[in-house]
Short mmCIF file of C-alpha atoms in Angstrom, two decimals:
data_model
loop_
_atom_site.label_atom_id
_atom_site.label_comp_id
_atom_site.label_asym_id
_atom_site.label_seq_id
_atom_site.Cartn_x
_atom_site.Cartn_y
_atom_site.Cartn_z
CA UNK K 224 -49.51 -100.00 87.32
CA UNK K 225 -51.08 -98.05 84.42
CA UNK K 226 -54.50 -96.60 85.18
CA UNK K 227 -57.36 -97.53 82.80
CA UNK K 228 -57.57 -94.07 81.23
CA UNK K 229 -53.91 -93.94 80.21
CA UNK K 230 -54.07 -97.54 79.05
CA UNK K 231 -57.04 -96.69 76.84
CA UNK K 232 -55.41 -93.55 75.41
CA UNK K 233 -52.19 -95.42 74.65
CA UNK K 234 -53.72 -98.56 73.18
CA UNK K 235 -52.75 -99.29 69.57
CA UNK K 236 -55.56 -98.76 67.05
CA UNK K 237 -54.12 -100.66 64.10
CA UNK K 238 -53.53 -104.17 65.46
CA UNK K 239 -55.66 -107.14 64.31
CA UNK K 240 -56.58 -108.17 67.86
CA UNK K 241 -58.64 -104.97 68.12
CA UNK K 242 -59.79 -104.58 64.53
CA UNK K 243 -61.02 -108.12 63.79
CA UNK K 244 -63.39 -108.40 66.80
CA UNK K 245 -64.87 -104.98 65.98
CA UNK K 246 -65.39 -106.03 62.35
CA UNK K 247 -67.06 -109.30 63.42
CA UNK K 248 -69.44 -107.52 65.82
CA UNK K 249 -70.29 -105.01 63.07
CA UNK K 250 -71.10 -107.75 60.54
CA UNK K 251 -73.20 -109.76 63.02
CA UNK K 252 -75.16 -106.68 64.01
CA UNK K 253 -75.79 -105.79 60.36
CA UNK K 254 -77.18 -109.29 59.75
CA UNK K 255 -79.40 -109.15 62.83
CA UNK K 256 -80.87 -105.81 61.78
CA UNK K 257 -81.19 -106.72 58.09
CA UNK K 258 -82.56 -110.28 58.07
CA UNK K 259 -86.14 -111.20 58.96
CA UNK K 260 -86.75 -113.02 62.21
CA UNK K 261 -88.01 -116.60 62.45
CA UNK K 262 -91.33 -116.85 64.29
CA UNK K 263 -92.75 -119.57 66.53
CA UNK K 264 -95.82 -121.45 65.30
CA UNK K 265 -97.22 -121.84 68.85
CA UNK K 266 -98.73 -119.13 70.99
CA UNK K 267 -96.73 -120.29 74.00
CA UNK K 268 -93.48 -120.09 72.09
CA UNK K 269 -93.28 -123.82 71.43
CA UNK K 270 -94.12 -125.91 68.43
CA UNK K 271 -91.03 -125.08 66.38
CA UNK K 272 -90.40 -122.18 64.06
CA UNK K 273 -91.62 -121.13 60.65
CA UNK K 274 -90.13 -119.15 57.82
CA UNK K 275 -90.87 -115.41 57.70
CA UNK K 276 -93.92 -114.50 55.69
CA UNK K 277 -94.07 -112.34 52.60
CA UNK K 278 -94.59 -109.12 54.59
CA UNK K 279 -91.45 -109.82 56.64
CA UNK K 280 -89.41 -110.32 53.47
CA UNK K 281 -90.86 -107.10 52.07
CA UNK K 282 -89.64 -105.21 55.13
CA UNK K 283 -86.26 -106.90 54.69
CA UNK K 284 -86.20 -105.58 51.13
CA UNK K 285 -86.75 -102.04 52.40
CA UNK K 286 -83.86 -102.44 54.82
CA UNK K 287 -81.65 -103.74 51.99
CA UNK K 288 -82.61 -100.73 49.90
CA UNK K 289 -81.69 -98.48 52.82
CA UNK K 290 -78.25 -100.09 53.04
CA UNK K 291 -77.62 -99.99 49.28
CA UNK K 292 -78.87 -96.42 49.03
CA UNK K 293 -76.68 -95.38 51.94
CA UNK K 294 -73.63 -97.00 50.36
CA UNK K 295 -74.26 -95.16 47.08
CA UNK K 296 -74.58 -91.87 48.97
CA UNK K 297 -71.23 -92.60 50.62
CA UNK K 298 -69.55 -93.21 47.26
CA UNK K 299 -71.15 -90.03 45.91
CA UNK K 300 -69.81 -88.09 48.90
CA UNK K 301 -66.31 -89.44 48.22
CA UNK K 302 -66.55 -88.37 44.59
CA UNK K 303 -67.79 -84.86 45.44
CA UNK K 304 -65.35 -84.20 48.29
CA UNK K 305 -62.34 -86.12 47.00
CA UNK K 306 -62.58 -85.80 43.21
CA UNK K 307 -64.83 -82.86 42.35
CA UNK K 308 -63.78 -80.46 45.12
CA UNK K 309 -60.34 -82.05 45.71
CA UNK K 310 -60.68 -81.02 49.35
CA UNK K 311 -57.67 -83.10 50.42
CA UNK K 312 -55.40 -82.31 47.43
CA UNK K 313 -55.04 -86.07 46.94
CA UNK K 314 -57.20 -88.81 45.45
CA UNK K 315 -59.00 -90.94 48.02
CA UNK K 316 -57.92 -94.57 47.90
CA UNK K 317 -60.29 -97.35 46.87
CA UNK K 318 -59.99 -98.80 50.38
CA UNK K 319 -61.10 -95.53 51.95
CA UNK K 320 -64.02 -95.24 49.53
CA UNK K 321 -65.05 -98.78 50.47
CA UNK K 322 -65.05 -97.98 54.19
CA UNK K 323 -66.99 -94.75 53.66
CA UNK K 324 -69.56 -96.70 51.65
CA UNK K 325 -69.81 -99.24 54.48
CA UNK K 326 -70.35 -96.45 57.00
CA UNK K 327 -73.18 -94.88 55.00
CA UNK K 328 -74.66 -98.29 54.26
CA UNK K 329 -74.71 -99.13 57.96
CA UNK K 330 -76.34 -95.80 58.77
CA UNK K 331 -78.94 -96.30 56.02
CA UNK K 332 -79.77 -99.78 57.31
CA UNK K 333 -80.01 -98.50 60.88
CA UNK K 334 -82.33 -95.66 59.84
CA UNK K 335 -84.80 -98.04 58.16
CA UNK K 336 -84.54 -100.46 61.09
CA UNK K 337 -85.40 -97.70 63.55
CA UNK K 338 -88.48 -96.69 61.52
CA UNK K 339 -90.02 -100.07 60.71
CA UNK K 340 -88.57 -102.48 63.25
CA UNK K 341 -90.04 -103.96 66.38
CA UNK K 342 -88.64 -103.30 69.82
CA UNK K 343 -85.65 -105.65 69.56
CA UNK K 344 -84.74 -104.60 66.03
CA UNK K 345 -84.89 -100.92 66.98
CA UNK K 346 -82.52 -101.51 69.87
CA UNK K 347 -80.12 -103.35 67.56
CA UNK K 348 -80.40 -100.56 64.96
CA UNK K 349 -79.59 -97.96 67.62
CA UNK K 350 -76.47 -99.92 68.60
CA UNK K 351 -75.52 -100.20 64.92
CA UNK K 352 -75.30 -96.41 64.50
CA UNK K 353 -72.09 -95.83 66.52
CA UNK K 354 -70.56 -99.04 65.18
CA UNK K 355 -71.26 -97.91 61.61
CA UNK K 356 -69.13 -94.85 62.39
CA UNK K 357 -66.43 -96.50 64.51
CA UNK K 358 -65.55 -99.59 62.47
CA UNK K 359 -65.13 -97.79 59.12
CA UNK K 360 -63.16 -95.05 60.87
CA UNK K 361 -60.76 -97.70 62.18
CA UNK K 362 -60.50 -99.13 58.66
CA UNK K 363 -59.68 -95.73 57.14
CA UNK K 364 -57.12 -95.18 59.90
CA UNK K 365 -55.39 -98.44 58.93
CA UNK K 366 -55.37 -97.30 55.30
CA UNK K 367 -53.65 -94.00 56.11
CA UNK K 368 -51.89 -94.99 59.37
CA UNK K 369 -52.57 -91.49 60.68
CA UNK K 370 -53.44 -92.21 64.33
CA UNK K 371 -51.56 -95.09 65.97
CA UNK K 372 -53.24 -94.40 69.34
CA UNK K 373 -56.09 -92.36 70.79
CA UNK K 374 -53.46 -90.03 72.22
CA UNK K 375 -52.32 -89.21 68.69
CA UNK K 376 -55.92 -88.42 67.77
CA UNK K 377 -56.75 -86.05 70.63
CA UNK K 378 -53.34 -84.48 71.25
CA UNK K 379 -51.99 -82.31 68.46
CA UNK K 380 -48.65 -81.90 70.26
CA UNK K 381 -47.96 -84.29 73.14
CA UNK K 382 -44.38 -83.15 73.72
CA UNK K 383 -43.28 -81.02 76.69
CA UNK K 384 -41.84 -77.54 76.28
CA UNK K 385 -38.08 -77.20 75.97
CA UNK K 386 -36.29 -74.21 77.44
CA UNK K 387 -33.08 -73.87 75.46
CA UNK K 388 -31.89 -70.66 77.05
CA UNK K 389 -32.07 -67.00 76.13
CA UNK K 390 -31.64 -65.95 72.52
CA UNK K 391 -28.12 -64.63 73.03
CA UNK K 392 -26.43 -66.43 70.18
CA UNK K 393 -24.40 -68.49 72.66
CA UNK K 394 -23.95 -72.17 71.84
CA UNK K 395 -21.98 -73.29 74.87
CA UNK K 396 -23.12 -74.52 78.27
CA UNK K 397 -22.67 -71.01 79.65
CA UNK K 398 -25.92 -70.04 77.97
CA UNK K 399 -27.66 -71.66 80.90
CA UNK K 400 -29.76 -74.73 81.60
CA UNK K 401 -33.48 -74.57 81.14
CA UNK K 402 -36.22 -76.07 83.21
CA UNK K 403 -36.30 -79.11 80.97
CA UNK K 404 -32.74 -79.98 81.94
CA UNK K 405 -31.45 -78.83 78.56
CA UNK K 406 -29.43 -75.70 78.10
CA UNK K 407 -28.53 -74.00 74.85
CA UNK K 408 -25.90 -76.67 74.37
CA UNK K 409 -27.52 -79.64 76.04
CA UNK K 410 -28.19 -81.26 79.38
CA UNK K 411 -25.72 -81.13 82.20
CA UNK K 412 -23.22 -83.98 82.19
CA UNK K 413 -19.61 -84.90 81.58
CA UNK K 414 -18.35 -83.42 78.33
CA UNK K 415 -17.51 -85.67 75.43
CA UNK K 416 -14.42 -85.19 73.29
CA UNK K 417 -13.63 -85.22 69.60
CA UNK K 418 -10.80 -87.65 69.06
CA UNK K 419 -8.55 -88.35 66.11
CA UNK K 420 -10.05 -87.86 62.65
CA UNK K 421 -12.97 -85.97 64.23
CA UNK K 422 -14.48 -88.98 65.97
CA UNK K 423 -16.73 -88.45 68.97
CA UNK K 424 -15.91 -89.97 72.32
CA UNK K 425 -19.18 -89.78 74.27
CA UNK K 426 -19.18 -89.14 78.02
CA UNK K 427 -20.22 -91.93 80.33
CA UNK K 428 -23.26 -89.94 81.47
CA UNK K 429 -24.63 -89.35 77.99
CA UNK K 430 -28.34 -90.35 77.81
CA UNK K 431 -29.14 -93.47 75.84
CA UNK K 432 -31.87 -91.82 73.77
CA UNK K 433 -32.70 -88.45 72.31
CA UNK K 434 -35.14 -85.87 73.62
CA UNK K 435 -38.21 -84.49 71.83
CA UNK K 436 -39.79 -81.26 72.94
CA UNK K 437 -41.70 -78.18 71.82
CA UNK K 438 -40.26 -74.71 71.25
CA UNK K 439 -41.51 -71.42 69.86
CA UNK K 440 -39.59 -70.03 66.90
CA UNK K 441 -40.73 -66.44 66.33
CA UNK K 442 -41.09 -65.01 62.85
CA UNK K 443 -38.81 -62.08 63.58
CA UNK K 444 -38.15 -61.23 59.95
CA UNK K 445 -41.09 -62.87 58.22
CA UNK K 446 -43.87 -62.02 60.63
CA UNK K 447 -45.20 -65.51 59.94
CA UNK K 448 -47.66 -66.70 62.65
CA UNK K 449 -46.10 -70.14 63.06
CA UNK K 450 -47.31 -72.70 65.55
CA UNK K 451 -44.75 -74.15 67.99
CA UNK K 452 -42.02 -76.26 66.45
CA UNK K 453 -40.93 -79.71 67.66
CA UNK K 454 -37.22 -80.39 68.20
CA UNK K 455 -35.34 -83.69 68.39
CA UNK K 456 -32.00 -83.59 70.25
CA UNK K 457 -29.90 -86.74 69.78
CA UNK K 458 -28.00 -88.10 72.80
CA UNK K 459 -24.80 -86.24 71.88
CA UNK K 460 -26.70 -82.93 71.89
CA UNK K 461 -27.80 -83.59 75.47
CA UNK K 462 -24.30 -83.52 76.90
CA UNK K 463 -22.71 -80.50 78.59
CA UNK K 464 -20.35 -79.77 75.71
CA UNK K 465 -21.94 -81.24 72.58
CA UNK K 466 -20.14 -81.41 69.26
CA UNK K 467 -21.37 -79.41 66.27
CA UNK K 468 -24.11 -81.51 64.72
CA UNK K 469 -25.91 -81.49 61.38
CA UNK K 470 -29.49 -80.25 61.11
CA UNK K 471 -32.61 -81.51 59.37
CA UNK K 472 -35.57 -79.16 59.00
CA UNK K 473 -38.78 -81.22 58.91
CA UNK K 474 -42.03 -80.12 57.26
CA UNK K 475 -45.40 -81.82 57.80
CA UNK K 476 -48.10 -82.53 55.27
CA UNK K 477 -51.20 -80.37 54.82
CA UNK K 478 -53.39 -80.55 56.77
CA UNK K 479 -51.00 -81.29 59.57
CA UNK K 480 -48.90 -80.01 62.46
CA UNK K 481 -45.16 -80.01 63.28
CA UNK K 482 -45.54 -82.92 65.69
CA UNK K 483 -46.93 -85.28 63.02
CA UNK K 484 -43.53 -86.40 61.78
CA UNK K 485 -42.77 -87.61 65.31
CA UNK K 486 -46.13 -88.88 66.56
CA UNK K 487 -46.96 -90.72 63.33
CA UNK K 488 -43.87 -90.61 61.12
CA UNK K 489 -41.50 -92.24 63.59
CA UNK K 490 -38.65 -89.72 63.27
CA UNK K 491 -37.41 -90.06 66.85
CA UNK K 492 -37.43 -93.86 66.75
CA UNK K 493 -35.34 -93.95 63.58
CA UNK K 494 -32.91 -91.31 64.79
CA UNK K 495 -32.49 -92.96 68.20
CA UNK K 496 -31.55 -96.19 66.41
CA UNK K 497 -29.16 -94.25 64.19
CA UNK K 498 -27.57 -92.51 67.18
CA UNK K 499 -27.18 -95.83 69.02
CA UNK K 500 -25.10 -97.09 66.11
CA UNK K 501 -23.01 -93.87 65.97
CA UNK K 502 -22.07 -93.28 69.64
CA UNK K 503 -24.91 -90.82 70.23
CA UNK K 504 -24.34 -88.81 67.03
CA UNK K 505 -27.32 -88.05 64.78
CA UNK K 506 -28.74 -84.92 63.13
CA UNK K 507 -30.74 -82.50 65.22
CA UNK K 508 -34.25 -82.26 63.75
CA UNK K 509 -36.37 -79.13 63.93
CA UNK K 510 -39.92 -79.74 62.72
CA UNK K 511 -41.05 -76.24 61.86
CA UNK K 512 -44.47 -74.94 60.85
CA UNK K 513 -44.90 -73.82 57.25
CA UNK K 514 -48.72 -73.78 57.42
CA UNK K 515 -49.75 -71.56 60.38
CA UNK K 516 -53.03 -73.51 60.62
CA UNK K 517 -53.57 -77.21 59.77
CA UNK K 518 -55.38 -76.81 56.46
CA UNK K 519 -53.63 -73.66 55.26
CA UNK K 520 -51.56 -74.25 52.10
CA UNK K 521 -48.99 -71.45 51.93
CA UNK K 522 -47.26 -73.14 48.96
CA UNK K 523 -44.02 -72.28 50.80
CA UNK K 524 -43.54 -68.89 49.19
CA UNK K 525 -43.83 -65.33 50.44
CA UNK K 526 -47.26 -63.99 49.56
CA UNK K 527 -50.36 -62.37 50.99
CA UNK K 528 -51.13 -65.77 52.57
CA UNK K 529 -48.00 -65.46 54.70
CA UNK K 530 -44.23 -65.26 54.36
CA UNK K 531 -43.63 -68.98 54.76
CA UNK K 532 -40.44 -69.02 52.67
CA UNK K 533 -38.73 -66.32 54.71
CA UNK K 534 -39.80 -68.03 57.91
CA UNK K 535 -38.31 -71.41 56.96
CA UNK K 536 -35.17 -70.10 55.26
CA UNK K 537 -34.33 -67.17 57.56
CA UNK K 538 -36.15 -67.19 60.90
CA UNK K 539 -35.85 -70.93 61.57
CA UNK K 540 -32.11 -71.21 60.72
CA UNK K 541 -31.37 -68.06 62.74
CA UNK K 542 -33.11 -69.56 65.76
CA UNK K 543 -31.33 -72.90 65.34
CA UNK K 544 -27.85 -71.40 65.15
CA UNK K 545 -28.63 -69.17 68.15
CA UNK K 546 -29.84 -71.99 70.39
CA UNK K 547 -28.15 -75.21 69.36
CA UNK K 548 -24.61 -76.43 68.76
CA UNK K 549 -24.83 -77.06 65.02
CA UNK K 550 -22.61 -76.83 62.01
CA UNK K 551 -22.97 -73.68 59.95
CA UNK K 552 -21.72 -75.40 56.79
CA UNK K 553 -24.60 -75.86 54.32
CA UNK K 554 -23.35 -79.39 53.62
CA UNK K 555 -24.57 -80.29 57.10
CA UNK K 556 -28.11 -78.92 56.60
CA UNK K 557 -30.93 -81.00 55.15
CA UNK K 558 -34.69 -81.22 54.81
CA UNK K 559 -37.40 -83.85 55.11
CA UNK K 560 -41.06 -83.45 54.26
CA UNK K 561 -44.26 -85.31 53.44
CA UNK K 562 -46.77 -84.39 50.73
CA UNK K 563 -47.15 -80.59 50.78
CA UNK K 564 -44.15 -80.51 53.13
CA UNK K 565 -42.18 -82.60 50.62
CA UNK K 566 -43.02 -80.15 47.86
CA UNK K 567 -41.76 -77.38 50.14
CA UNK K 568 -38.59 -79.36 50.87
CA UNK K 569 -37.93 -79.66 47.14
CA UNK K 570 -38.60 -75.95 46.63
CA UNK K 571 -36.16 -74.98 49.39
CA UNK K 572 -33.47 -77.44 48.30
CA UNK K 573 -33.74 -76.27 44.69
CA UNK K 574 -34.18 -72.57 45.43
CA UNK K 575 -31.67 -72.21 48.28
CA UNK K 576 -28.60 -74.26 47.34
CA UNK K 577 -26.49 -72.01 49.57
CA UNK K 578 -28.42 -73.22 52.64
CA UNK K 579 -29.37 -76.86 52.15
CA UNK K 580 -27.48 -79.80 50.68
CA UNK K 581 -29.89 -82.72 51.03
CA UNK K 582 -33.58 -83.56 51.19
CA UNK K 583 -35.84 -86.55 51.69
CA UNK K 584 -39.07 -85.74 49.85
CA UNK K 585 -41.86 -88.19 50.65
CA UNK K 586 -44.74 -88.03 48.15
CA UNK K 587 -43.81 -84.65 46.71
CA UNK K 588 -45.98 -82.91 44.17
CA UNK K 589 -44.26 -81.64 41.00
CA UNK K 590 -45.25 -78.07 41.88
CA UNK K 591 -46.92 -76.17 44.73
CA UNK K 592 -50.63 -76.58 44.17
CA UNK K 593 -53.86 -75.53 45.85
CA UNK K 594 -56.78 -77.18 44.03
CA UNK K 595 -55.87 -75.93 40.55
CA UNK K 596 -53.11 -74.01 38.75
CA UNK K 597 -55.18 -70.86 38.41
CA UNK K 598 -56.38 -70.98 42.02
CA UNK K 599 -52.78 -71.47 43.14
CA UNK K 600 -51.67 -68.50 41.07
CA UNK K 601 -54.51 -66.37 42.45
CA UNK K 602 -53.82 -67.35 46.06
CA UNK K 603 -50.04 -66.90 46.23
CA UNK K 604 -48.64 -65.53 42.97
CA UNK K 605 -50.71 -62.45 42.25
CA UNK K 606 -52.72 -64.31 39.62
CA UNK K 607 -49.63 -64.98 37.51
CA UNK K 608 -49.39 -68.50 36.12
CA UNK K 609 -45.83 -67.82 34.93
CA UNK K 610 -44.73 -66.96 38.48
CA UNK K 611 -46.47 -70.10 39.72
CA UNK K 612 -44.65 -72.26 37.16
CA UNK K 613 -41.32 -70.65 38.09
CA UNK K 614 -41.82 -71.76 41.73
CA UNK K 615 -41.96 -75.45 40.77
CA UNK K 616 -38.97 -77.49 42.01
CA UNK K 617 -38.15 -78.57 38.45
CA UNK K 618 -38.06 -74.95 37.26
CA UNK K 619 -35.92 -73.92 40.23
CA UNK K 620 -33.46 -76.75 39.61
CA UNK K 621 -33.16 -75.78 35.96
CA UNK K 622 -32.57 -72.13 36.92
CA UNK K 623 -29.92 -72.87 39.59
CA UNK K 624 -28.00 -75.77 38.04
CA UNK K 625 -25.43 -77.15 38.24
CA UNK K 626 -25.55 -78.11 41.92
CA UNK K 627 -22.57 -79.31 43.92
CA UNK K 628 -22.56 -81.57 46.99
CA UNK K 629 -26.34 -81.91 46.85
CA UNK K 630 -28.38 -85.09 47.33
CA UNK K 631 -32.07 -85.92 47.21
CA UNK K 632 -34.14 -88.99 48.06
CA UNK K 633 -37.58 -89.13 46.45
CA UNK K 634 -40.11 -91.68 47.67
CA UNK K 635 -43.80 -92.49 47.19
CA UNK K 636 -46.12 -95.38 47.97
CA UNK K 637 -45.98 -98.06 45.29
CA UNK K 638 -49.79 -97.97 44.84
CA UNK K 639 -49.85 -94.16 44.64
CA UNK K 640 -49.46 -93.84 40.86
CA UNK K 641 -49.73 -90.05 40.68
CA UNK K 642 -46.98 -89.46 43.23
CA UNK K 643 -44.78 -92.26 41.91
CA UNK K 644 -44.83 -90.42 38.58
CA UNK K 645 -44.10 -87.15 40.38
CA UNK K 646 -41.07 -88.70 42.12
CA UNK K 647 -39.77 -89.99 38.81
CA UNK K 648 -40.30 -86.60 37.16
CA UNK K 649 -38.50 -84.74 39.95
CA UNK K 650 -35.78 -87.36 39.96
CA UNK K 651 -35.09 -86.79 36.27
CA UNK K 652 -34.96 -83.01 36.80
CA UNK K 653 -32.63 -83.44 39.78
CA UNK K 654 -30.22 -85.68 37.87
CA UNK K 655 -30.17 -83.22 34.98
CA UNK K 656 -29.22 -80.49 37.45
CA UNK K 657 -26.29 -82.49 38.84
CA UNK K 658 -27.97 -83.59 42.08
CA UNK K 659 -27.23 -87.08 43.42
CA UNK K 660 -30.65 -88.73 43.27
CA UNK K 661 -32.38 -91.87 44.48
CA UNK K 662 -36.02 -92.66 43.70
CA UNK K 663 -37.70 -95.44 45.70
CA UNK K 664 -41.20 -96.79 46.36
CA UNK K 665 -42.63 -97.89 49.69
CA UNK K 666 -44.02 -101.39 49.00
CA UNK K 667 -47.78 -101.79 49.13
CA UNK K 668 -48.66 -98.35 50.49
CA UNK K 669 -50.28 -95.21 49.08
CA UNK K 670 -50.37 -91.52 49.93
CA UNK K 671 -50.36 -92.23 53.62
CA UNK K 672 -48.31 -92.48 56.80
CA UNK K 673 -47.30 -96.06 56.00
CA UNK K 674 -45.22 -94.52 53.21
CA UNK K 675 -43.80 -91.93 55.60
CA UNK K 676 -42.81 -94.56 58.16
CA UNK K 677 -41.13 -96.71 55.50
CA UNK K 678 -39.31 -93.72 54.02
CA UNK K 679 -38.10 -92.42 57.37
CA UNK K 680 -36.90 -95.86 58.43
CA UNK K 681 -35.22 -96.79 55.13
CA UNK K 682 -34.08 -93.52 53.53
CA UNK K 683 -33.54 -90.98 56.31
CA UNK K 684 -30.41 -92.80 57.62
CA UNK K 685 -28.83 -92.31 54.18
CA UNK K 686 -29.47 -88.57 54.40
CA UNK K 687 -27.97 -88.56 57.89
CA UNK K 688 -24.86 -90.33 56.55
CA UNK K 689 -24.38 -87.58 53.97
CA UNK K 690 -24.95 -84.72 56.43
CA UNK K 691 -22.43 -86.21 58.85
CA UNK K 692 -19.70 -85.80 56.24
CA UNK K 693 -19.98 -82.00 56.41
CA UNK K 694 -16.74 -80.25 57.44
CA UNK K 695 -16.49 -79.75 61.20
CA UNK K 696 -19.06 -82.39 62.06
CA UNK K 697 -17.64 -85.18 64.25
CA UNK K 698 -18.38 -88.81 63.54
CA UNK K 699 -19.81 -91.41 65.86
#
């Protein structure tokens, strides 16, 4: 039986059965604080009721002004933070602005109620304060789908550590089994075999699902201070003698952490379903850190901010090939990223055609950007706008074309006009460079995790199909 604490931490935050009651309580409380009370005509409480007098309606007007004023302050805050300062590098949605306005309106109403109300109204106003924060926060969370549970909110990385053996370069079971039950080549079990035409015959003891865990990938060459990476091992990788598998390097958005693509994006769920349909075969995913800290935009280049490019293109692949049974053919290596991570994925695909052959870019920007072109140039390109322009995926594709055996999937939320246009722009540049290209829109979503979940579920399996055709990779 699940204890109450774990039940609470695991409860879903985006289901109507939880959201609708909270919204109803919030609305009722707002009305009770805002509207004037009916009064009894008799001293003993009997004799019926009478309408509020003029003074009561005047106080109600002050409370209404408090709510309206608070709502306007909320909209002003959205404009300053989201539009003027561009603190999130993305335009806030109209839905989010609405919820922020509701939050400030509720707080404004509560403040006036606490000052001018009687005993009952002050109690109700005090209760309204936390609800004015909680209910809009739940609404914004639905809009962006960022935190499916309280666990996802309070745990930045909920996955256990994986011990994949010493960094000896060995890829077989002899490298040793770690404390997690996974060695450098997988968990102990009966070995599978590669049959005719490179098809995989899984062992009877192969696990039914993949394994997600945390590892440290040191920046040996780059010196980049990366946070721990998150690794997905499909069922075939958890056997004693796994076949060489393709690899996808995953990159989170900014702000974000390597675990986001699993805790919110649904990577493991999609890949487990893919593996189930392919006898345990699916790409290994390594979600690496290109940020160092959640809000740190490295623009995925080597600069005074940090050598993020060398870390992702040298240190991470070196660690992968030293610890996991993977193909070394670039046709079996791909990328996936969201927002800033998608821009990075496009930069690496375009700039390193000898290393990567495919990418799923979810809501990619047309160029690496931190607030403005000049600020971006100052931060990571020595103040040079020409160097900044040359780092754009479109410029890299034009410089390195024509590409061979390269594919890209570009997606964005259908309501996210800016990033839909960016996907179309990058798609045109990719086609001109000889890259197989698909551009798609997630229906009804914006620059949010709903778009990520749709893209991972609908487009990532196509990338996996392409990576599985790499020479030396067995088929499920």
